[in-house]
Short mmCIF file of C-alpha atoms in Angstrom, two decimals:
data_model
loop_
_atom_site.label_atom_id
_atom_site.label_comp_id
_atom_site.label_asym_id
_atom_site.label_seq_id
_atom_site.Cartn_x
_atom_site.Cartn_y
_atom_site.Cartn_z
CA MET A 276 121.47 137.16 152.51
CA SER A 277 118.90 134.49 153.22
CA VAL A 278 115.31 135.34 154.07
CA ARG A 279 114.18 133.56 157.22
CA PRO A 280 111.10 133.80 159.45
CA THR A 281 111.35 136.02 162.52
CA PHE A 282 109.38 133.31 164.36
CA THR A 283 107.65 130.09 163.38
CA HIS A 284 105.09 127.50 164.46
CA PRO A 285 104.57 123.75 163.97
CA TRP A 286 103.60 122.76 160.41
CA ASP A 287 102.74 119.11 161.08
CA VAL A 288 99.35 119.80 162.64
CA SER A 289 95.73 118.79 162.20
CA PRO A 290 93.30 121.02 160.26
CA ALA A 291 91.72 122.14 163.53
CA GLU A 292 95.12 123.08 164.95
CA ALA A 293 95.97 124.87 161.70
CA ARG A 294 92.85 127.03 161.97
CA GLU A 295 93.77 127.96 165.54
CA ILE A 296 97.26 128.98 164.38
CA GLN A 297 95.64 131.16 161.71
CA ARG A 298 93.48 132.87 164.32
CA GLN A 299 96.53 133.59 166.47
CA LEU A 300 98.57 134.93 163.54
CA ARG A 301 95.71 137.23 162.53
CA GLU A 302 96.49 139.38 165.56
CA ARG A 303 99.98 140.09 164.21
CA VAL A 304 98.97 141.49 160.80
CA LEU A 305 100.05 145.09 160.23
CA VAL A 306 98.12 147.31 157.80
CA GLN A 307 100.16 150.37 156.91
CA PRO A 308 101.67 152.20 153.92
CA LEU A 309 105.16 151.24 152.80
CA ASP A 310 107.97 153.14 154.47
CA GLN A 311 109.55 153.83 151.07
CA PRO A 312 109.10 152.76 147.43
CA PRO A 313 110.41 149.25 146.77
CA GLU A 314 113.47 148.57 144.64
CA VAL A 315 113.18 144.76 144.52
CA ILE A 316 109.93 142.77 144.37
CA ALA A 317 109.81 138.99 144.71
CA GLY A 318 107.18 137.10 142.75
CA ILE A 319 106.17 133.84 144.43
CA ASP A 320 104.25 130.89 143.01
CA VAL A 321 103.91 127.19 143.85
CA SER A 322 103.24 124.31 141.49
CA VAL A 323 101.97 121.04 142.99
CA LYS A 324 102.06 117.85 140.94
CA GLY A 325 100.90 114.76 142.72
CA GLU A 326 102.51 114.90 146.15
CA GLN A 327 105.49 117.06 145.12
CA ALA A 328 105.51 120.86 145.46
CA ARG A 329 107.83 123.27 143.68
CA ALA A 330 108.11 126.89 144.85
CA ALA A 331 109.55 129.52 142.53
CA ILE A 332 110.87 132.90 143.63
CA VAL A 333 111.74 135.48 140.98
CA LEU A 334 113.32 138.81 141.90
CA LEU A 335 112.55 141.83 139.74
CA SER A 336 113.89 145.35 139.95
CA TYR A 337 111.18 147.97 140.41
CA PRO A 338 109.84 150.02 138.72
CA ASP A 339 111.52 148.80 135.49
CA LEU A 340 110.37 145.19 136.16
CA THR A 341 113.55 143.48 135.00
CA PRO A 342 113.80 139.90 136.32
CA PHE A 343 117.35 139.27 137.51
CA HIS A 344 117.34 136.22 139.78
CA ALA A 345 115.27 133.07 140.23
CA ILE A 346 115.41 130.18 142.61
CA THR A 347 113.22 127.13 143.17
CA ALA A 348 112.85 124.52 145.87
CA GLU A 349 111.03 121.20 145.84
CA MET A 350 109.73 119.00 148.63
CA PRO A 351 106.96 116.46 149.22
CA VAL A 352 103.58 117.81 150.25
CA SER A 353 102.66 116.53 153.71
CA PHE A 354 99.48 118.52 154.49
CA PRO A 355 96.19 117.50 152.83
CA TYR A 356 94.28 119.79 150.49
CA VAL A 357 91.84 121.65 152.72
CA PRO A 358 90.15 124.85 151.47
CA GLY A 359 91.40 127.82 153.47
CA LEU A 360 94.54 126.04 154.67
CA LEU A 361 96.75 126.48 151.60
CA ALA A 362 99.56 127.98 153.68
CA PHE A 363 100.07 124.70 155.53
CA ARG A 364 100.34 122.84 152.23
CA GLU A 365 102.57 125.30 150.34
CA GLY A 366 104.17 127.46 153.03
CA PRO A 367 107.09 125.16 153.95
CA VAL A 368 108.41 124.89 150.39
CA VAL A 369 108.13 128.66 149.87
CA LEU A 370 110.10 129.27 153.06
CA ALA A 371 112.72 126.76 151.90
CA ALA A 372 113.18 128.68 148.64
CA LEU A 373 113.27 132.07 150.36
CA GLU A 374 116.02 130.89 152.72
CA ARG A 375 118.28 130.40 149.70
CA LEU A 376 117.92 133.89 148.26
CA THR A 377 121.07 135.98 148.18
CA GLU A 378 119.17 139.29 148.28
CA ARG A 379 116.34 140.36 150.56
CA PRO A 380 113.35 141.68 148.59
CA ASP A 381 111.48 144.79 149.67
CA VAL A 382 108.05 143.34 148.85
CA LEU A 383 106.72 139.81 148.42
CA MET A 384 103.99 139.37 145.78
CA PHE A 385 102.16 136.04 146.03
CA ASP A 386 99.94 134.23 143.55
CA ALA A 387 97.62 133.67 146.49
CA GLN A 388 95.19 135.37 148.85
CA GLY A 389 96.10 137.69 151.69
CA LEU A 390 93.32 139.06 153.88
CA ALA A 391 90.75 137.98 151.25
CA HIS A 392 90.31 134.74 153.15
CA PRO A 393 87.59 133.47 155.50
CA ARG A 394 89.93 133.84 158.51
CA ARG A 395 91.92 136.71 156.93
CA MET A 396 94.98 134.47 156.73
CA GLY A 397 95.80 133.50 153.16
CA LEU A 398 99.30 132.44 152.12
CA ALA A 399 100.44 136.03 151.50
CA THR A 400 99.37 137.11 154.98
CA HIS A 401 100.58 133.97 156.73
CA LEU A 402 104.12 134.12 155.34
CA GLY A 403 104.23 137.91 155.38
CA VAL A 404 103.64 137.81 159.14
CA LEU A 405 106.19 135.04 159.75
CA LEU A 406 108.85 136.83 157.68
CA ASP A 407 107.80 140.36 158.72
CA ILE A 408 108.24 141.58 155.13
CA PRO A 409 105.66 143.68 153.24
CA ALA A 410 103.49 141.24 151.30
CA VAL A 411 100.71 141.45 148.72
CA GLY A 412 98.27 138.76 147.65
CA CYS A 413 97.21 138.72 143.99
CA ALA A 414 95.00 135.75 143.18
CA LYS A 415 93.41 134.70 139.90
CA SER A 416 90.13 133.75 141.55
CA ARG A 417 87.99 134.75 144.52
CA LEU A 418 87.97 132.70 147.71
CA CYS A 419 85.32 134.71 149.56
CA GLY A 420 83.53 138.04 149.44
CA VAL A 421 81.23 139.84 147.01
CA TYR A 422 81.94 142.64 144.56
CA VAL A 423 80.66 144.75 141.70
CA GLU A 424 82.48 144.14 138.43
CA PRO A 425 85.00 146.95 137.80
CA ASP A 426 85.03 149.04 134.64
CA GLU A 427 86.54 147.34 131.58
CA ARG A 428 89.53 149.71 131.50
CA LYS A 429 92.93 148.83 132.92
CA GLY A 430 93.42 150.40 136.34
CA SER A 431 89.77 150.20 137.36
CA TRP A 432 88.98 148.44 140.60
CA THR A 433 86.17 147.85 143.07
CA PRO A 434 86.22 146.70 146.70
CA LEU A 435 85.89 143.04 147.63
CA ILE A 436 83.55 142.90 150.64
CA ASP A 437 82.83 140.21 153.21
CA GLY A 438 80.03 141.22 155.56
CA ASP A 439 80.79 144.80 156.53
CA GLU A 440 84.54 144.50 155.92
CA VAL A 441 86.57 145.43 152.84
CA ILE A 442 88.94 142.48 152.46
CA GLY A 443 90.50 143.27 149.09
CA ALA A 444 90.13 144.79 145.65
CA VAL A 445 88.98 143.44 142.30
CA VAL A 446 91.48 144.96 139.88
CA ARG A 447 91.50 145.21 136.09
CA THR A 448 95.13 144.83 135.01
CA ARG A 449 94.38 144.87 131.29
CA ASP A 450 91.52 146.28 129.19
CA THR A 451 88.53 143.91 128.87
CA VAL A 452 90.41 141.03 130.55
CA ARG A 453 89.17 139.25 133.68
CA PRO A 454 90.23 141.03 136.88
CA VAL A 455 92.56 139.74 139.58
CA PHE A 456 91.84 139.69 143.31
CA VAL A 457 94.28 141.81 145.29
CA SER A 458 94.51 141.91 149.07
CA ILE A 459 96.76 143.01 151.88
CA GLY A 460 99.33 140.46 152.97
CA HIS A 461 101.28 142.25 155.69
CA ARG A 462 102.81 145.71 156.25
CA VAL A 463 100.94 147.32 153.34
CA ASP A 464 97.55 148.97 153.02
CA LEU A 465 95.03 148.17 150.30
CA GLU A 466 95.76 151.26 148.22
CA THR A 467 99.46 150.38 148.23
CA ALA A 468 98.74 146.76 147.31
CA VAL A 469 96.59 147.83 144.34
CA ALA A 470 99.17 150.40 143.23
CA LEU A 471 101.96 147.81 143.33
CA VAL A 472 99.97 145.29 141.30
CA LEU A 473 99.08 147.91 138.71
CA GLY A 474 102.66 149.16 138.71
CA CYS A 475 103.77 145.63 137.83
CA ALA A 476 101.08 145.07 135.19
CA THR A 477 102.23 145.38 131.59
CA LYS A 478 100.47 143.69 128.67
CA TYR A 479 99.41 140.58 130.57
CA ARG A 480 96.66 139.84 133.07
CA LEU A 481 99.12 138.77 135.77
CA PRO A 482 101.59 141.30 137.20
CA GLU A 483 105.15 140.62 136.08
CA PRO A 484 106.53 139.19 139.36
CA ILE A 485 103.77 136.57 139.53
CA ARG A 486 103.82 135.89 135.80
CA TRP A 487 107.54 135.09 135.91
CA ALA A 488 107.24 133.05 139.09
CA HIS A 489 104.44 131.02 137.50
CA GLN A 490 106.59 130.30 134.45
CA VAL A 491 109.64 129.35 136.49
CA ALA A 492 107.55 127.10 138.75
CA GLY A 493 106.45 125.35 135.57
CA GLY A 494 110.05 124.80 134.44
CA GLN A 495 110.61 127.73 132.07
CA PRO A 496 113.83 129.76 132.30
CA LEU A 497 114.13 133.51 132.73
CA PRO A 498 114.54 135.52 129.48
CA THR A 499 118.30 135.71 130.11
CA ALA A 500 118.29 131.91 129.60
CA ARG A 501 119.81 131.59 133.05
CA GLN A 502 118.38 128.49 134.66
CA PRO A 503 116.99 128.94 138.18
CA THR A 504 118.87 127.25 140.98
CA LEU A 505 116.93 124.20 142.18
CA PHE A 506 117.06 122.73 145.67
CA ASP A 507 115.34 119.36 146.08
CA LEU A 508 114.44 118.87 149.73
CA SER A 509 112.75 115.48 149.35
#
């Protein structure tokens, strides 16, 4: 079963046109609890080297967090690096990888921002809306907003605030380790997004779906030694 967008838009656009697309997509974001607990979570990460992008998708069963399938896709990067427009640079290769999945995940977990974005349209939100699948952003750094440092204990979190709006959460996934920045992608609420990230956090800073996707994007195999399937779309 491939995973395809329910609708799409042009990708070969100018930065000004890209920002207008983001503003239009913002109206489609749904903030709501999950209908039911997930059974399969997809971790998603993209590695860009030079002008070539590689997207990695790793499926894990939940809540036991066993990785059981990985797939990657590669293609040239055609959109320039512009802060706030990451989805136009990395989105096409992620969609190409998702189309080749044989199982539809219940939740997408991105190493990227969701609503914690100046126009509330990070990669997790952008692709979550296009695919209409629950999505969570879990980034290693802050793009915008202010916060108070959470307690040093795992599970502690504080709101990430931009103006008068809560746009995400600053979450401690491991004792005394730097927090991650969690935000709504699509079809989840913030409490659910935080709970999913913490539910996927073991002994590492990154939650397991993103940790595995990051490793596979960098060329490492899953622990079963099964090599991910690679599609080169150059």
